[in-house]
Amino acid sequence: MSKIGVGIIGASPLRPGWAVAAHLPALASLPDYELRAVATSSEASAKAAGDAYGVPAYSDPSLLIARPDVDLVVVTVRIAHHHALISQAVAAGKMVMSEWPLGVDIAQSTDIAARVTKTDLWTLIGLQARMAPSIRYARDLVEQGYVGKVLGTAIVGSGIAWTTVSDSAHTYMFDAQSNASLLSVPVMHAIDAMQFVVGDLTDVRATSAVRNPVIRLADTEQDIQSTTPDHLAIAATLESGAVASIFYRGGTSRGENFRWEINGSDGDLVLTSPVGNLQVLAPNLFGGHGEDAAVAPLNIPSEYDLSTGSLEGPGANVARLYAAFARDLRDGTPGATAPDFAHALRLHRTLDGIAHAAAGGVAQTLGQGR
């Protein structure tokens, strides 16, 4: 297979974001990919990007999408722009990688997935937590009976953002209409990993609250009002009948910022991380079963790392996601390992159910085929 030509929308070196921190290092570490172009939001940032990355750079993303040497369009901008950019790329016959969430709401996400269904285009959604070697190994341990019958599972995490101090570049995260929320981002990344390991949620109850209504913008010394909940608690059952709970708060904790337990009839697995955004950093894995009195660190076999393993930090899981996508392409098995837009739509339905449960205080049943 020849190299996959990549064009990244949202890779400004003047205001480095997730594309610069994770996507560019990930792609550079993989032999299957080659960066061919970038697009940013202004002429100044486009010029800086072209100088920094040595590829053509545009302030108009349509020019990047139109390039014949761009096979895969990567969308790493605010969610509000996803629908228009993805729709344009699909219409141009390009494969698309989009950061999660796919759309602002279930309607946009459904429309995007429907557009792709009418084509034979391959897609990739940025749900890379499931690519972490520790999470992939935990999935196999559960399937192999390491913990016996799964009885329950619980996650407690910190969302980093959605706290009392931010900056003007992130004001949209405190507007509930933008849907760049504690629930839609860190919680759903964690739930995607949870469902990957122990199965899907079914009946869901949830409650949320805006506990920090006033946000200080450090760069402008102004205050804004937040309408986005910064605390969320979910209680659910899995398809297996096991009980699940997820609690997330904004900001960080002086205690643990991420802890996930999987408790079974004959053992326990524990995953921990200093970062509550599970997609950013692969968690540590501990386990104990049978006669073990406590959990201990587990050695993860090398085959669970789908990339070269040469990259560390935020780009590592993203590299594993891209590596899985390239492998699926070689094998002709879309969505087999790397999650696609059809998977994203199913997760959006879960997101929608949780949001309705939290808003209305009424339990939601998440059926098959969501």
Short mmCIF file of C-alpha atoms in Angstrom, two decimals:
data_model
loop_
_atom_site.label_atom_id
_atom_site.label_comp_id
_atom_site.label_asym_id
_atom_site.label_seq_id
_atom_site.Cartn_x
_atom_site.Cartn_y
_atom_site.Cartn_z
CA MET A 1 0.00 0.00 0.00
CA SER A 2 1.32 3.42 -0.97
CA LYS A 3 1.55 6.14 1.63
CA ILE A 4 -1.70 7.73 2.75
CA GLY A 5 -1.57 11.43 1.94
CA VAL A 6 -2.92 13.47 4.86
CA GLY A 7 -4.29 16.97 5.03
CA ILE A 8 -4.94 18.38 8.51
CA ILE A 9 -7.49 21.12 9.11
CA GLY A 10 -6.68 22.96 12.33
CA ALA A 11 -2.91 22.72 12.77
CA SER A 12 -1.83 26.26 13.56
CA PRO A 13 1.60 26.63 15.17
CA LEU A 14 0.61 30.12 16.36
CA ARG A 15 -1.97 28.65 18.71
CA PRO A 16 -0.90 25.03 19.10
CA GLY A 17 -3.75 22.69 19.90
CA TRP A 18 -4.47 18.99 19.77
CA ALA A 19 -3.39 18.63 16.14
CA VAL A 20 0.08 19.99 16.92
CA ALA A 21 0.42 18.13 20.22
CA ALA A 22 -0.84 14.75 19.05
CA HIS A 23 -1.73 14.32 15.37
CA LEU A 24 1.45 15.68 13.80
CA PRO A 25 3.80 13.62 16.03
CA ALA A 26 1.61 10.54 15.58
CA LEU A 27 1.62 10.74 11.79
CA ALA A 28 5.35 11.48 11.68
CA SER A 29 6.03 8.30 13.66
CA LEU A 30 4.18 6.01 11.22
CA PRO A 31 5.55 4.84 7.84
CA ASP A 32 2.07 4.47 6.30
CA TYR A 33 1.33 8.20 6.32
CA GLU A 34 2.70 11.37 4.78
CA LEU A 35 1.61 14.92 5.60
CA ARG A 36 0.70 16.66 2.34
CA ALA A 37 -1.08 19.88 3.41
CA VAL A 38 -2.51 21.82 6.34
CA ALA A 39 -5.25 24.40 6.72
CA THR A 40 -5.72 27.01 9.44
CA SER A 41 -8.12 29.86 10.16
CA SER A 42 -6.08 32.83 8.89
CA GLU A 43 -3.47 33.82 6.34
CA ALA A 44 -0.96 34.50 9.10
CA SER A 45 -1.36 31.10 10.72
CA ALA A 46 -1.35 29.39 7.33
CA LYS A 47 1.97 31.01 6.45
CA ALA A 48 3.39 30.00 9.83
CA ALA A 49 2.15 26.44 9.33
CA GLY A 50 3.67 26.18 5.87
CA ASP A 51 7.01 27.40 7.20
CA ALA A 52 6.86 25.09 10.23
CA TYR A 53 5.77 21.88 8.50
CA GLY A 54 7.21 22.31 5.02
CA VAL A 55 3.96 21.54 3.20
CA PRO A 56 1.39 23.69 1.37
CA ALA A 57 -0.81 25.56 3.83
CA TYR A 58 -4.14 27.31 3.32
CA SER A 59 -6.50 29.59 5.17
CA ASP A 60 -9.33 28.13 3.08
CA PRO A 61 -9.87 24.43 3.94
CA SER A 62 -11.64 23.79 0.63
CA LEU A 63 -8.30 24.19 -1.13
CA LEU A 64 -6.80 21.45 1.03
CA ILE A 65 -9.79 19.17 0.44
CA ALA A 66 -9.50 19.67 -3.34
CA ARG A 67 -5.85 18.57 -3.50
CA PRO A 68 -5.52 15.27 -5.43
CA ASP A 69 -2.61 14.16 -3.24
CA VAL A 70 -4.70 14.36 -0.05
CA ASP A 71 -6.34 10.99 0.57
CA LEU A 72 -7.35 11.51 4.20
CA VAL A 73 -8.77 14.78 5.52
CA VAL A 74 -8.24 15.19 9.25
CA VAL A 75 -10.68 17.52 11.02
CA THR A 76 -9.29 18.87 14.31
CA VAL A 77 -11.25 22.08 14.81
CA ARG A 78 -14.13 23.10 17.06
CA ILE A 79 -17.17 20.86 16.92
CA ALA A 80 -19.30 23.65 15.46
CA HIS A 81 -17.32 23.34 12.19
CA HIS A 82 -17.30 19.53 11.93
CA HIS A 83 -20.51 19.09 9.96
CA ALA A 84 -19.66 21.54 7.19
CA LEU A 85 -16.05 20.41 6.78
CA ILE A 86 -16.76 16.68 6.91
CA SER A 87 -19.67 17.05 4.50
CA GLN A 88 -17.43 18.92 2.06
CA ALA A 89 -14.69 16.29 2.31
CA VAL A 90 -17.13 13.43 1.80
CA ALA A 91 -18.64 15.19 -1.22
CA ALA A 92 -15.11 15.44 -2.64
CA GLY A 93 -14.64 11.69 -2.24
CA LYS A 94 -12.08 11.88 0.56
CA MET A 95 -11.57 9.60 3.51
CA VAL A 96 -12.12 11.54 6.73
CA MET A 97 -10.71 11.38 10.22
CA SER A 98 -12.70 13.51 12.65
CA GLU A 99 -12.06 14.27 16.27
CA TRP A 100 -14.79 13.25 18.68
CA PRO A 101 -17.60 14.36 18.97
CA LEU A 102 -18.60 13.83 15.36
CA GLY A 103 -21.24 16.59 15.34
CA VAL A 104 -22.69 19.17 17.68
CA ASP A 105 -25.74 16.99 18.32
CA ILE A 106 -27.39 13.73 17.35
CA ALA A 107 -29.02 15.33 14.27
CA GLN A 108 -25.71 16.48 12.81
CA SER A 109 -24.01 13.19 13.65
CA THR A 110 -26.82 11.19 12.02
CA ASP A 111 -26.61 13.33 8.88
CA ILE A 112 -22.82 12.92 8.63
CA ALA A 113 -23.04 9.15 9.06
CA ALA A 114 -25.82 8.98 6.45
CA ARG A 115 -23.72 10.90 3.93
CA VAL A 116 -20.87 8.43 4.38
CA THR A 117 -23.20 5.42 4.11
CA LYS A 118 -24.07 6.49 0.56
CA THR A 119 -20.39 6.15 -0.42
CA ASP A 120 -17.66 3.56 -0.11
CA LEU A 121 -15.42 5.98 1.81
CA TRP A 122 -13.46 4.91 4.86
CA THR A 123 -13.76 7.01 8.00
CA LEU A 124 -12.05 7.27 11.38
CA ILE A 125 -13.33 8.81 14.60
CA GLY A 126 -10.95 10.14 17.26
CA LEU A 127 -11.82 7.68 20.03
CA GLN A 128 -8.29 6.56 20.74
CA ALA A 129 -8.57 5.58 24.43
CA ARG A 130 -9.53 2.05 23.36
CA MET A 131 -6.20 1.84 21.52
CA ALA A 132 -4.15 2.06 24.73
CA PRO A 133 -2.30 -1.26 25.27
CA SER A 134 -3.49 -1.45 28.87
CA ILE A 135 -7.14 -1.11 27.82
CA ARG A 136 -6.84 -3.61 24.98
CA TYR A 137 -5.17 -6.08 27.35
CA ALA A 138 -7.85 -5.49 30.00
CA ARG A 139 -10.51 -6.35 27.41
CA ASP A 140 -8.85 -9.68 26.65
CA LEU A 141 -8.35 -10.47 30.33
CA VAL A 142 -12.06 -9.95 30.94
CA GLU A 143 -12.97 -12.12 27.94
CA GLN A 144 -10.55 -14.83 29.13
CA GLY A 145 -12.18 -14.92 32.59
CA TYR A 146 -9.43 -13.26 34.63
CA VAL A 147 -11.99 -11.60 36.91
CA GLY A 148 -14.59 -14.32 36.54
CA LYS A 149 -18.13 -13.00 36.13
CA VAL A 150 -18.11 -9.21 35.90
CA LEU A 151 -20.21 -7.95 38.80
CA GLY A 152 -19.67 -4.21 38.55
CA THR A 153 -17.43 -1.47 37.26
CA ALA A 154 -16.80 2.10 38.40
CA ILE A 155 -14.92 5.11 37.05
CA VAL A 156 -14.04 8.29 38.92
CA GLY A 157 -12.31 10.98 36.89
CA SER A 158 -11.40 14.65 36.53
CA GLY A 159 -12.07 16.55 33.31
CA ILE A 160 -9.26 19.15 33.74
CA ALA A 161 -11.29 21.88 32.02
CA TRP A 162 -14.69 23.09 33.27
CA THR A 163 -13.18 24.67 36.36
CA THR A 164 -13.24 28.22 37.73
CA VAL A 165 -10.36 29.66 35.68
CA SER A 166 -9.95 29.44 31.91
CA ASP A 167 -9.06 31.76 29.00
CA SER A 168 -10.88 33.50 26.18
CA ALA A 169 -9.93 30.84 23.63
CA HIS A 170 -11.98 28.27 25.56
CA THR A 171 -15.12 30.25 26.37
CA TYR A 172 -17.14 28.01 24.02
CA MET A 173 -16.60 25.08 26.40
CA PHE A 174 -18.74 26.84 29.00
CA ASP A 175 -21.66 27.33 26.61
CA ALA A 176 -23.99 24.33 26.75
CA GLN A 177 -25.07 24.94 23.13
CA SER A 178 -21.56 24.17 21.83
CA ASN A 179 -21.71 20.65 23.33
CA ALA A 180 -17.97 20.69 24.07
CA SER A 181 -18.83 19.56 27.57
CA LEU A 182 -17.63 17.43 30.44
CA LEU A 183 -20.10 14.77 29.31
CA SER A 184 -19.44 14.89 25.58
CA VAL A 185 -15.63 14.90 25.81
CA PRO A 186 -13.86 13.22 28.76
CA VAL A 187 -16.86 11.22 30.00
CA MET A 188 -17.72 9.80 26.58
CA HIS A 189 -14.08 8.92 25.87
CA ALA A 190 -14.11 6.99 29.14
CA ILE A 191 -17.47 5.35 28.40
CA ASP A 192 -16.27 4.27 24.97
CA ALA A 193 -13.33 2.51 26.63
CA MET A 194 -15.62 1.03 29.29
CA GLN A 195 -18.00 -0.39 26.70
CA PHE A 196 -15.05 -1.72 24.70
CA VAL A 197 -13.87 -3.69 27.73
CA VAL A 198 -17.00 -4.79 29.62
CA GLY A 199 -19.93 -4.29 27.24
CA ASP A 200 -22.58 -1.71 26.49
CA LEU A 201 -24.63 0.35 28.90
CA THR A 202 -28.37 -0.30 28.90
CA ASP A 203 -30.56 1.37 31.55
CA VAL A 204 -29.05 4.72 32.53
CA ARG A 205 -29.78 7.24 35.26
CA ALA A 206 -27.81 10.46 35.57
CA THR A 207 -27.60 13.77 37.34
CA SER A 208 -25.47 16.81 36.61
CA ALA A 209 -24.97 20.32 37.94
CA VAL A 210 -23.21 23.60 37.24
CA ARG A 211 -21.28 23.93 40.49
CA ASN A 212 -18.97 26.66 39.15
CA PRO A 213 -21.32 29.17 37.49
CA VAL A 214 -18.77 31.99 37.22
CA ILE A 215 -15.59 31.46 35.21
CA ARG A 216 -12.64 33.81 35.33
CA LEU A 217 -10.81 34.37 32.04
CA ALA A 218 -7.19 34.77 33.11
CA ASP A 219 -6.01 36.46 29.91
CA THR A 220 -8.66 39.18 29.90
CA GLU A 221 -9.49 39.31 33.62
CA GLN A 222 -13.17 39.06 32.75
CA ASP A 223 -15.88 36.83 34.22
CA ILE A 224 -18.32 34.77 32.16
CA GLN A 225 -21.31 32.68 33.13
CA SER A 226 -21.11 28.92 32.60
CA THR A 227 -24.14 26.91 31.45
CA THR A 228 -22.20 23.67 31.07
CA PRO A 229 -22.43 21.17 33.95
CA ASP A 230 -19.09 20.61 35.65
CA HIS A 231 -20.17 17.65 37.80
CA LEU A 232 -21.84 14.51 36.46
CA ALA A 233 -22.87 11.21 38.03
CA ILE A 234 -24.14 8.23 36.02
CA ALA A 235 -25.61 4.96 37.31
CA ALA A 236 -26.30 2.23 34.80
CA THR A 237 -26.49 -1.45 34.11
CA LEU A 238 -24.57 -3.26 31.40
CA GLU A 239 -26.05 -5.72 28.93
CA SER A 240 -24.55 -8.46 31.09
CA GLY A 241 -26.50 -7.23 34.11
CA ALA A 242 -23.41 -5.83 35.85
CA VAL A 243 -23.73 -2.49 37.62
CA ALA A 244 -21.77 0.51 36.34
CA SER A 245 -21.12 3.95 37.77
CA ILE A 246 -19.26 6.93 36.34
CA PHE A 247 -18.51 10.13 38.24
CA TYR A 248 -16.66 13.06 36.67
CA ARG A 249 -15.89 16.53 37.96
CA GLY A 250 -14.34 19.50 36.22
CA GLY A 251 -10.82 20.58 37.08
CA THR A 252 -8.42 18.27 38.87
CA SER A 253 -8.33 16.51 42.21
CA ARG A 254 -5.69 16.48 44.92
CA GLY A 255 -6.42 12.78 45.05
CA GLU A 256 -6.61 10.50 42.00
CA ASN A 257 -7.64 12.06 38.70
CA PHE A 258 -8.61 8.76 37.13
CA ARG A 259 -9.45 5.40 38.64
CA TRP A 260 -11.39 2.60 36.97
CA GLU A 261 -12.19 -0.65 38.72
CA ILE A 262 -13.62 -3.80 37.15
CA ASN A 263 -14.79 -6.12 39.89
CA GLY A 264 -15.63 -9.76 39.25
CA SER A 265 -16.52 -12.98 41.03
CA ASP A 266 -12.89 -14.15 40.98
CA GLY A 267 -10.75 -11.07 40.47
CA ASP A 268 -10.32 -7.36 40.02
CA LEU A 269 -8.71 -5.07 37.45
CA VAL A 270 -7.76 -1.47 38.25
CA LEU A 271 -6.68 1.19 35.75
CA THR A 272 -5.27 4.49 36.99
CA SER A 273 -3.87 7.64 35.43
CA PRO A 274 -2.74 11.08 36.59
CA VAL A 275 -4.93 12.49 33.79
CA GLY A 276 -8.72 12.20 33.79
CA ASN A 277 -8.93 12.51 30.00
CA LEU A 278 -8.44 8.84 29.23
CA GLN A 279 -7.80 9.48 25.54
CA VAL A 280 -4.70 11.55 26.30
CA LEU A 281 -2.58 9.07 28.23
CA ALA A 282 -2.60 5.27 28.44
CA PRO A 283 -3.55 4.25 32.00
CA ASN A 284 -1.59 1.92 34.23
CA LEU A 285 -3.07 -1.57 34.69
CA PHE A 286 -3.21 -3.57 37.91
CA GLY A 287 -4.82 -6.90 38.57
CA GLY A 288 -5.40 -9.61 41.12
CA HIS A 289 -7.47 -12.77 41.13
CA GLY A 290 -7.89 -16.13 42.81
CA GLU A 291 -5.86 -16.20 46.01
CA ASP A 292 -4.24 -12.78 45.45
CA ALA A 293 -4.75 -10.50 48.46
CA ALA A 294 -4.31 -7.29 46.45
CA VAL A 295 -3.87 -6.03 42.91
CA ALA A 296 -0.36 -5.67 41.46
CA PRO A 297 1.03 -4.12 38.25
CA LEU A 298 0.45 -6.30 35.20
CA ASN A 299 3.00 -6.68 32.41
CA ILE A 300 1.35 -5.89 29.08
CA PRO A 301 2.50 -8.07 26.15
CA SER A 302 4.14 -6.06 23.37
CA GLU A 303 1.61 -7.16 20.76
CA TYR A 304 -1.01 -4.95 22.40
CA ASP A 305 0.78 -1.84 21.11
CA LEU A 306 -0.53 -1.40 17.56
CA SER A 307 2.02 1.28 16.65
CA THR A 308 5.80 1.13 16.62
CA GLY A 309 5.81 2.02 20.32
CA SER A 310 8.37 4.76 19.66
CA LEU A 311 6.10 7.65 20.62
CA GLU A 312 5.18 8.73 24.14
CA GLY A 313 2.82 11.35 25.53
CA PRO A 314 -0.42 12.66 23.98
CA GLY A 315 0.43 11.43 20.49
CA ALA A 316 0.93 7.78 21.45
CA ASN A 317 -2.71 6.68 21.50
CA VAL A 318 -3.40 8.76 18.38
CA ALA A 319 -0.54 6.94 16.63
CA ARG A 320 -2.09 3.62 17.65
CA LEU A 321 -5.41 4.76 16.21
CA TYR A 322 -3.85 5.73 12.89
CA ALA A 323 -1.86 2.47 12.82
CA ALA A 324 -5.05 0.49 13.34
CA PHE A 325 -6.75 2.41 10.52
CA ALA A 326 -3.87 1.68 8.14
CA ARG A 327 -4.00 -1.99 9.08
CA ASP A 328 -7.75 -2.12 8.45
CA LEU A 329 -7.14 -0.52 5.05
CA ARG A 330 -4.53 -3.14 4.16
CA ASP A 331 -6.82 -5.96 5.29
CA GLY A 332 -9.91 -4.52 3.60
CA THR A 333 -11.84 -4.60 6.90
CA PRO A 334 -13.37 -1.16 7.54
CA GLY A 335 -14.06 -0.49 11.21
CA ALA A 336 -12.65 -3.84 12.33
CA THR A 337 -10.07 -2.34 14.69
CA ALA A 338 -10.20 1.44 14.26
CA PRO A 339 -13.63 2.96 15.09
CA ASP A 340 -15.43 4.61 12.20
CA PHE A 341 -18.33 7.06 11.83
CA ALA A 342 -20.90 4.28 12.24
CA HIS A 343 -19.38 3.56 15.64
CA ALA A 344 -19.37 7.29 16.41
CA LEU A 345 -23.11 7.48 15.70
CA ARG A 346 -23.81 4.61 18.10
CA LEU A 347 -21.83 6.39 20.80
CA HIS A 348 -23.68 9.64 20.06
CA ARG A 349 -26.93 7.81 20.77
CA THR A 350 -25.50 6.76 24.11
CA LEU A 351 -24.44 10.36 24.74
CA ASP A 352 -27.92 11.58 23.85
CA GLY A 353 -29.53 9.09 26.23
CA ILE A 354 -27.28 10.11 29.12
CA ALA A 355 -27.92 13.81 28.43
CA HIS A 356 -31.68 13.25 28.49
CA ALA A 357 -31.40 11.25 31.72
CA ALA A 358 -29.39 14.04 33.37
CA ALA A 359 -31.68 16.80 32.13
CA GLY A 360 -35.00 15.15 32.90
CA GLY A 361 -34.19 12.96 35.85
CA VAL A 362 -35.82 10.02 34.07
CA ALA A 363 -34.05 6.72 33.44
CA GLN A 364 -33.24 6.04 29.79
CA THR A 365 -33.10 2.65 28.12
CA LEU A 366 -30.31 2.38 25.55
CA GLY A 367 -31.39 -0.33 23.14
CA GLN A 368 -29.50 -2.47 20.69
CA GLY A 369 -28.43 -0.80 17.47
CA ARG A 370 -27.91 2.62 19.02
#
